[in-house]
Short mmCIF file of C-alpha atoms and ligand atoms in Angstrom, two decimals:
data_model
loop_
_atom_site.label_atom_id
_atom_site.label_comp_id
_atom_site.label_asym_id
_atom_site.label_seq_id
_atom_site.Cartn_x
_atom_site.Cartn_y
_atom_site.Cartn_z
CA UNK H 1 96.37 105.20 169.05
CA UNK H 2 95.13 105.44 165.49
CA UNK H 3 95.87 102.56 163.37
CA UNK H 4 98.56 103.04 160.59
CA UNK H 5 97.32 103.79 157.18
CA UNK H 6 98.15 101.94 153.93
CA UNK H 7 97.50 102.75 150.31
CA UNK H 8 96.61 99.81 148.39
CA UNK H 9 96.92 99.34 144.56
CA UNK H 10 93.20 98.25 144.14
CA UNK H 11 92.15 96.55 140.88
CA UNK H 12 88.62 95.22 142.10
CA UNK H 13 89.47 91.73 141.65
CA UNK H 14 89.48 88.97 144.21
CA UNK H 15 93.05 89.08 145.34
CA UNK H 16 93.18 92.77 146.09
CA UNK H 17 89.59 92.85 147.51
CA UNK H 18 90.82 90.15 150.08
CA UNK H 19 93.94 92.05 150.73
CA UNK H 20 92.01 94.89 152.10
CA UNK H 21 90.66 92.90 154.96
CA UNK H 22 93.79 90.75 155.42
CA UNK H 23 95.79 93.89 155.77
CA UNK H 24 93.37 95.23 158.48
CA UNK H 25 93.29 92.03 160.34
CA UNK H 26 96.81 90.75 160.12
CA UNK H 27 98.67 93.87 159.99
CA UNK H 28 96.47 96.31 161.56
CA UNK H 29 96.33 98.78 158.76
CA UNK H 30 93.45 101.33 157.75
CA UNK H 31 93.47 100.72 154.24
CA UNK H 32 92.93 103.54 151.51
CA UNK H 33 92.26 101.80 148.03
CA UNK H 34 93.69 103.50 145.03
CA UNK H 35 92.25 102.39 141.60
CA UNK H 36 94.24 103.80 138.80
CA UNK H 37 92.69 103.99 135.29
CA UNK H 38 95.47 103.45 132.84
CA UNK H 39 93.14 102.66 129.94
CA UNK H 40 92.36 98.92 131.11
CA UNK H 41 88.53 99.78 130.63
CA UNK H 42 88.80 101.26 127.30
CA UNK H 43 90.06 104.67 126.12
CA UNK H 44 86.50 106.30 126.66
CA UNK H 45 83.84 105.65 129.14
CA UNK H 46 86.05 104.05 131.90
CA UNK H 47 84.55 106.20 134.56
CA UNK H 48 81.53 104.10 135.36
CA UNK H 49 83.44 101.06 135.71
CA UNK H 50 86.03 102.71 137.83
CA UNK H 51 83.58 104.09 140.20
CA UNK H 52 81.84 100.48 140.50
CA UNK H 53 85.31 99.43 141.48
CA UNK H 54 85.88 102.19 143.88
CA UNK H 55 82.53 101.37 145.76
CA UNK H 56 83.51 97.48 145.79
CA UNK H 57 86.71 98.68 147.70
CA UNK H 58 84.53 100.33 150.43
CA UNK H 59 82.34 97.39 150.64
CA UNK H 60 85.38 95.18 151.15
CA UNK H 61 86.39 97.33 154.03
CA UNK H 62 88.62 100.22 152.77
CA UNK H 63 88.18 103.25 154.99
CA UNK H 64 88.41 105.33 151.83
CA UNK H 65 88.89 104.72 148.05
CA UNK H 66 89.94 106.90 145.36
CA UNK H 67 90.01 106.62 141.47
CA UNK H 68 92.78 108.30 139.66
CA UNK H 69 92.35 108.91 135.82
CA UNK H 70 95.88 108.58 134.76
CA UNK H 71 95.34 107.68 131.08
CA UNK H 72 96.86 111.01 129.65
CA UNK H 73 99.61 110.82 132.20
CA UNK H 74 100.28 107.20 131.33
CA UNK H 75 100.38 108.01 127.65
CA UNK H 76 102.66 111.24 128.00
CA UNK H 77 104.99 110.28 130.58
CA UNK H 78 105.39 106.69 130.24
CA UNK H 79 104.20 105.34 126.63
CA UNK H 80 105.67 108.44 124.95
CA UNK H 81 109.20 107.78 126.12
CA UNK H 82 108.92 104.16 125.23
CA UNK H 83 107.71 105.10 121.68
CA UNK H 84 110.75 107.40 121.28
CA UNK H 85 113.14 104.55 122.40
CA UNK H 86 111.34 101.89 120.07
CA UNK H 87 111.17 99.56 123.44
CA UNK H 88 110.55 96.06 122.70
CA UNK H 89 111.92 93.63 125.61
CA UNK H 90 113.56 90.60 124.01
CA UNK H 91 112.84 92.12 120.65
CA UNK H 92 109.07 91.54 121.08
CA UNK H 93 107.22 92.73 124.08
CA UNK H 94 106.18 96.42 124.24
CA UNK H 95 106.38 96.44 127.74
CA UNK H 96 102.78 96.92 128.49
CA UNK H 97 102.81 95.97 132.33
CA UNK H 98 106.33 97.22 132.92
CA UNK H 99 105.19 100.75 131.81
CA UNK H 100 102.29 101.08 134.13
CA UNK H 101 103.86 99.91 137.40
CA UNK H 102 106.10 103.08 137.89
CA UNK H 103 103.10 105.28 137.28
CA UNK H 104 100.93 103.40 139.69
CA UNK H 105 103.54 103.55 142.39
CA UNK H 106 103.84 107.21 141.83
CA UNK H 107 100.12 107.81 142.48
CA UNK H 108 100.28 105.43 145.63
CA UNK H 109 102.91 107.37 147.13
CA UNK H 110 101.20 110.54 146.37
CA UNK H 111 97.99 109.34 147.94
CA UNK H 112 100.09 108.25 150.89
CA UNK H 113 101.53 111.61 151.41
CA UNK H 114 98.21 113.27 151.13
CA UNK H 115 96.40 110.83 153.50
CA UNK H 116 99.18 110.49 156.03
CA UNK H 117 99.97 106.83 155.16
CA UNK H 118 103.35 105.61 155.89
CA UNK H 119 102.89 102.37 153.54
CA UNK H 120 101.78 101.34 150.32
CA UNK H 121 100.68 97.81 149.14
CA UNK H 122 100.41 95.88 145.91
CA UNK H 123 98.77 92.62 144.93
CA UNK H 124 101.63 90.91 143.23
CA UNK H 125 102.88 87.36 143.76
CA UNK H 126 106.50 86.42 144.48
CA UNK H 127 106.82 85.01 141.05
CA UNK H 128 106.64 87.99 138.73
CA UNK H 129 108.26 91.10 137.63
CA UNK H 130 105.61 93.35 139.01
CA UNK H 131 106.43 93.16 142.55
CA UNK H 132 110.09 94.14 141.44
CA UNK H 133 108.73 97.19 139.59
CA UNK H 134 106.38 98.41 142.44
CA UNK H 135 109.01 98.13 145.26
CA UNK H 136 112.10 99.31 143.26
CA UNK H 137 110.13 102.39 141.96
CA UNK H 138 109.11 103.05 145.75
CA UNK H 139 112.57 102.75 146.67
CA UNK H 140 113.67 105.15 144.08
CA UNK H 141 110.97 107.85 144.63
CA UNK H 142 110.06 107.39 148.53
CA UNK H 143 112.89 105.39 150.16
CA UNK H 144 111.38 106.09 153.57
CA UNK H 145 108.08 104.31 152.46
CA UNK H 146 106.93 100.83 153.85
CA UNK H 147 105.69 98.43 151.08
CA UNK H 148 103.49 95.45 151.82
CA UNK H 149 102.84 92.51 149.58
CA UNK H 150 99.94 90.75 151.10
CA UNK H 151 99.36 88.25 148.34
CA UNK H 152 103.04 87.13 148.34
CA UNK H 153 102.74 86.90 152.02
CA UNK H 154 99.73 84.89 152.84
CA UNK H 155 100.32 82.14 150.64
CA UNK H 156 96.64 81.31 150.03
CA UNK H 157 95.58 79.47 146.88
CA UNK H 158 92.71 81.02 144.85
CA UNK H 159 90.20 78.63 146.45
CA UNK H 160 91.69 79.17 149.91
CA UNK H 161 91.16 82.98 149.43
CA UNK H 162 87.73 82.78 148.51
CA UNK H 163 86.70 80.68 151.35
CA UNK H 164 88.65 83.11 153.69
CA UNK H 165 86.62 85.90 152.05
CA UNK H 166 83.44 84.20 152.26
CA UNK H 167 83.95 83.45 156.07
CA UNK H 168 84.09 87.26 156.68
CA UNK H 169 81.31 87.99 154.33
CA UNK H 170 83.64 89.99 151.94
CA UNK H 171 81.64 90.58 148.75
CA UNK H 172 84.29 89.17 146.36
CA UNK H 173 83.07 88.43 142.70
CA UNK H 174 84.05 84.74 141.81
CA UNK H 175 81.56 84.09 139.24
CA UNK H 176 83.33 85.90 136.36
CA UNK H 177 86.60 84.05 137.10
CA UNK H 178 88.62 83.26 133.97
CA UNK H 179 91.53 80.85 134.05
CA UNK H 180 93.93 83.49 132.69
CA UNK H 181 95.85 86.17 134.50
CA UNK H 182 95.05 89.44 132.54
CA UNK H 183 96.80 92.75 132.88
CA UNK H 184 95.62 95.72 130.52
CA UNK H 185 96.20 99.24 129.76
CA UNK H 186 96.18 101.82 126.89
CA UNK H 187 99.32 100.01 125.44
CA UNK H 188 98.12 96.47 125.33
CA UNK H 189 96.83 93.52 127.10
CA UNK H 190 98.81 90.57 128.69
CA UNK H 191 97.55 87.08 129.33
CA UNK H 192 99.34 84.32 131.30
CA UNK H 193 98.18 80.96 133.24
CA UNK H 194 95.70 78.24 132.39
CA UNK H 195 96.36 76.54 129.21
CA UNK H 196 98.93 79.06 128.21
CA UNK H 197 101.33 77.45 130.60
CA UNK H 198 101.97 74.81 127.97
CA UNK H 199 104.31 76.60 125.40
CA UNK H 200 103.47 73.95 122.89
CA UNK H 201 99.73 74.76 123.05
CA UNK H 202 98.24 77.49 120.81
CA UNK H 203 96.52 80.13 122.75
CA UNK H 204 92.73 79.59 122.59
CA UNK H 205 90.77 82.34 120.72
CA UNK H 206 88.97 83.27 124.18
CA UNK H 207 92.28 84.66 125.38
CA UNK H 208 92.03 87.71 122.99
CA UNK H 209 90.11 90.77 123.44
CA UNK H 210 91.66 93.46 121.14
CA UNK H 211 92.33 91.69 117.99
CA UNK H 212 90.05 89.54 115.72
CA UNK H 213 91.16 86.07 114.52
CA UNK H 214 92.75 85.92 111.16
CA UNK H 215 89.80 83.91 109.73
CA UNK H 216 87.58 86.92 110.65
CA UNK H 217 89.80 89.77 109.40
CA UNK H 218 88.56 91.70 106.43
CA UNK H 219 89.52 90.69 103.10
CA UNK H 220 90.38 94.30 101.95
CA UNK H 221 93.57 95.69 103.20
CA UNK H 222 93.29 99.08 105.04
CA UNK H 223 95.91 102.06 104.92
CA UNK H 224 96.38 104.26 107.98
CA UNK H 225 98.70 107.40 107.97
CA UNK H 226 100.45 108.34 111.23
CA UNK H 227 101.87 111.87 111.47
CA UNK H 228 104.86 112.09 113.94
CA UNK H 229 106.40 115.33 115.29
CA UNK H 230 109.53 115.21 117.27
CA UNK H 231 109.29 111.46 117.50
CA UNK H 232 105.64 111.25 118.75
CA UNK H 233 102.69 110.29 116.92
CA UNK H 234 100.30 113.29 116.64
CA UNK H 235 97.84 112.55 113.98
CA UNK H 236 95.78 109.58 112.28
CA UNK H 237 94.94 110.18 108.78
CA UNK H 238 95.44 113.88 109.19
CA UNK H 239 93.25 113.98 112.33
CA UNK H 240 95.11 115.42 115.35
CA UNK H 241 94.56 113.36 118.61
CA UNK H 242 96.21 113.51 122.01
CA UNK H 243 98.50 110.50 122.58
CA UNK H 244 96.05 108.54 124.68
CA UNK H 245 93.27 108.85 122.19
CA UNK H 246 95.54 108.35 119.11
CA UNK H 247 96.87 104.91 120.77
CA UNK H 248 93.27 103.85 121.27
CA UNK H 249 92.25 104.69 117.80
CA UNK H 250 95.38 102.89 116.22
CA UNK H 251 94.64 100.03 118.41
CA UNK H 252 91.10 99.53 117.34
CA UNK H 253 91.80 99.91 113.70
CA UNK H 254 94.95 97.52 113.59
CA UNK H 255 93.09 95.08 115.90
CA UNK H 256 90.23 94.84 113.41
CA UNK H 257 92.71 93.59 111.09
CA UNK H 258 94.16 90.91 113.64
CA UNK H 259 97.45 92.73 114.02
CA UNK H 260 99.37 92.65 117.34
CA UNK H 261 99.18 89.12 118.69
CA UNK H 262 102.44 88.16 120.34
CA UNK H 263 103.24 84.70 121.64
CA UNK H 264 106.53 84.50 123.38
CA UNK H 265 108.78 82.60 125.94
CA UNK H 266 109.90 85.34 128.20
CA UNK H 267 112.86 85.75 130.47
CA UNK H 268 111.61 87.04 133.82
CA UNK H 269 113.79 89.04 135.97
CA UNK H 270 113.21 86.50 138.82
CA UNK H 271 114.85 83.77 136.79
CA UNK H 272 111.79 81.92 135.37
CA UNK H 273 110.99 81.34 131.59
CA UNK H 274 107.34 81.94 131.20
CA UNK H 275 104.95 81.71 128.18
CA UNK H 276 103.17 85.10 127.66
CA UNK H 277 100.51 86.18 125.11
CA UNK H 278 100.25 89.81 124.47
CA UNK H 279 97.85 91.65 122.32
CA UNK H 280 99.29 95.20 121.24
CA UNK H 281 97.80 96.24 117.76
CA UNK H 282 98.43 99.93 118.39
CA UNK H 283 101.70 99.48 120.00
CA UNK H 284 103.31 97.36 117.31
CA UNK H 285 101.78 99.63 114.52
CA UNK H 286 103.15 102.77 116.07
CA UNK H 287 106.38 101.26 116.86
CA UNK H 288 106.99 99.93 113.43
CA UNK H 289 105.98 103.31 112.04
CA UNK H 290 108.14 105.24 114.58
CA UNK H 291 111.26 103.08 113.70
CA UNK H 292 110.88 103.49 109.98
CA UNK H 293 110.65 107.24 110.01
CA UNK H 294 113.96 107.30 112.15
CA UNK H 295 115.55 105.45 109.37
CA UNK H 296 114.50 108.13 107.17
CA UNK H 297 115.39 111.19 109.53
CA UNK H 298 118.29 109.95 111.67
CA UNK H 299 121.77 110.62 110.77
CA UNK H 300 123.35 107.13 110.38
CA UNK H 301 126.04 107.09 113.23
CA UNK H 302 123.26 108.32 115.64
CA UNK H 303 120.77 105.72 114.43
CA UNK H 304 123.28 102.88 114.99
CA UNK H 305 124.13 104.01 118.43
CA UNK H 306 120.43 104.48 119.15
CA UNK H 307 119.54 100.88 118.11
CA UNK H 308 122.20 99.42 120.24
CA UNK H 309 120.98 101.32 123.35
CA UNK H 310 117.19 100.63 122.86
CA UNK H 311 117.65 97.05 123.98
CA UNK H 312 119.42 98.17 127.06
CA UNK H 313 116.35 100.76 127.58
CA UNK H 314 113.89 98.15 127.30
CA UNK H 315 115.80 95.91 129.60
CA UNK H 316 116.08 98.56 132.39
CA UNK H 317 112.26 99.29 132.13
CA UNK H 318 111.32 95.59 132.13
CA UNK H 319 113.53 95.23 135.43
CA UNK H 320 111.80 97.90 137.11
CA UNK H 321 114.52 100.65 136.94
CA UNK H 322 112.24 103.37 135.25
CA UNK H 323 113.44 105.81 137.95
CA UNK H 324 117.20 105.22 137.90
CA UNK H 325 120.31 107.16 136.83
CA UNK H 326 121.12 105.19 133.71
CA UNK H 327 117.42 105.34 132.40
CA UNK H 328 117.36 109.04 133.00
CA UNK H 329 120.59 109.54 130.97
CA UNK H 330 119.27 107.31 128.20
CA UNK H 331 116.19 109.42 128.12
CA UNK H 332 118.36 112.55 127.58
CA UNK H 333 120.07 110.80 124.64
CA UNK H 334 116.75 109.68 123.24
CA UNK H 335 115.26 113.17 123.53
CA UNK H 336 117.99 114.59 121.68
CA UNK H 337 117.71 112.11 118.97
CA UNK H 338 114.06 112.75 118.36
CA UNK H 339 114.43 116.38 117.29
CA UNK H 340 114.18 115.77 113.90
CA UNK H 341 111.80 112.59 113.65
CA UNK H 342 109.05 114.39 111.99
CA UNK H 343 106.99 113.26 109.12
CA UNK H 344 104.40 110.70 107.94
CA UNK H 345 104.22 107.19 107.72
CA UNK H 346 101.55 105.13 105.69
CA UNK H 347 100.97 101.84 107.39
CA UNK H 348 99.16 98.88 105.65
CA UNK H 349 96.89 96.76 107.65
CA UNK H 350 95.87 93.30 106.41
CA UNK H 351 95.42 89.86 107.88
CA UNK H 352 97.62 90.16 111.14
CA UNK H 353 100.15 92.50 109.31
CA UNK H 354 101.05 95.85 109.82
CA UNK H 355 103.68 97.05 107.35
CA UNK H 356 105.10 100.29 106.37
CA UNK H 357 103.75 101.21 103.03
CA UNK H 358 105.33 104.46 102.62
CA UNK H 359 107.25 107.24 104.41
CA UNK H 360 107.83 111.17 103.86
CA UNK H 361 109.52 113.81 105.82
CA UNK H 362 110.28 117.57 104.86
CA UNK H 363 113.39 117.35 107.10
CA UNK H 364 114.32 113.44 106.14
CA UNK H 365 117.72 112.72 105.00
CA UNK H 366 116.76 110.69 101.84
CA UNK H 367 118.15 112.62 98.95
CA UNK H 368 116.71 111.43 95.78
CA UNK H 369 119.44 113.03 93.55
CA UNK H 370 121.98 111.02 95.65
CA UNK H 371 120.12 107.90 95.63
CA UNK H 372 118.88 107.69 91.83
CA UNK H 373 120.18 105.91 89.12
CA UNK H 374 118.70 107.96 86.74
CA UNK H 375 119.81 110.91 84.79
CA UNK H 376 119.25 113.48 87.82
CA UNK H 377 122.01 111.76 89.77
CA UNK H 378 124.25 114.15 91.67
CA UNK H 379 126.54 111.58 93.20
CA UNK H 380 130.09 111.80 92.29
CA UNK H 381 131.28 108.67 91.07
CA UNK H 382 134.94 109.59 90.35
CA UNK H 383 135.20 109.92 94.34
CA UNK H 384 134.19 106.44 94.89
CA UNK H 385 137.25 104.80 93.62
CA UNK H 386 139.52 106.40 95.94
CA UNK H 387 137.24 105.93 98.88
CA UNK H 388 136.90 102.22 98.51
CA UNK H 389 140.79 102.10 97.92
CA UNK H 390 141.33 103.71 101.42
CA UNK H 391 138.45 101.90 103.19
CA UNK H 392 139.92 98.48 102.23
CA UNK H 393 143.48 99.39 102.82
CA UNK H 394 143.54 97.72 106.26
CA UNK H 395 141.90 94.48 104.86
CA UNK H 396 144.54 94.54 101.72
CA UNK H 397 147.54 94.89 104.42
CA UNK H 398 146.04 92.19 106.59
CA UNK H 399 145.51 89.88 103.67
CA UNK H 400 149.01 90.30 102.34
CA UNK H 401 150.79 89.80 105.81
CA UNK H 402 148.52 87.41 107.78
CA UNK H 403 145.57 86.38 105.42
CA UNK H 404 147.03 83.18 104.37
CA UNK H 405 148.96 82.03 107.71
N1 LIG T 501 105.09 89.18 131.84
C1 LIG T 501 104.78 90.55 131.77
C2 LIG T 501 105.52 91.51 132.44
O1 LIG T 501 106.34 91.11 133.25
C3 LIG T 501 103.15 90.61 132.14
C4 LIG T 501 102.85 90.57 133.42
C5 LIG T 501 101.37 90.83 133.63
N2 LIG T 501 101.21 90.98 135.16
C6 LIG T 501 100.00 90.65 135.52
N3 LIG T 501 99.90 90.61 136.83
N4 LIG T 501 99.33 89.69 135.03
O2 LIG T 501 105.77 92.63 132.22
#
């Protein structure tokens, strides 16, 4: 009888390297490692590093190892909808990790189908949101598949995992250990653990990788113009770029001004409050621009309804419900809303800030002749009097009858 197969989401780090062997030894699986490039090693030139990761998986005992370049798919299918929906969990976090988990799960399931595996696996612990996102996504798109969570199950400390690996000659890299738990992709970088677990302590500079310290930011502000078409950014300073490249370019330029650092206490789905440090220069710049362009282009009832739904959308994504009926229905709403969100936003970048310096759109709803206070005014002031009287009528009736009670 041949051993059952499992496709493991493989990062190349200690935990998932040990997991390959653990799944074989403890559960009898043949492990196929799947390393997915979502831009964690930079927008360009990730191929060499991903190949090193692939070979490491084989050295650790995987029967096969595949690399998936999913950068464009991540940008187009996951980040794009998040931009359209202006998603910021708790009003702050652009959902960096939450957006990548459904994509990674989708590939694990695909590779499982292609290699005859009946199981997939992830390297999450039991305390985080990511386990929920992997497993609930799997339930949504492949309800038959088995999901293994070796790290959650083995209960080994980091040191014990190293010893366990060394006893078996598993070539894990322990030298480059950082005290932080990092997750990274095109849309941003997350950091937890170590000194960050004290919410009173400022994050040490070494935590950051995509933004300069304010003290090192240039003394001259810089401008960057984003062009949007149907709600998505399509060009930077007039230069057209595909979404993945565009995000990387904005990330680099905003990060050079110290933009994008987020320090927050976050409500996890599993009930814990955790201190999180995020670095999302490109995400915050793009979201700020997009939201502003919506203010110019969306009719006000639609805009107000959309703002109310954005928080709900972010919460669904955060909570692992990317593939769910409500999220799908909200996507339809958002898609319709983006039809006229086209134009340009001029962003200023300086010493940690990214602000809207100007915006314009050929189909925007700003009408200068209605808004102006100068002689070109076309607004009919005579109609205001009657409007105000009727608008205030219920208030007046209330005040007379009940206001003084
Ligand atoms: N707290 C963030 C979230 O839930 C970041 C998670 C980062 N994941 C990780 N394995 N380090 O989305």
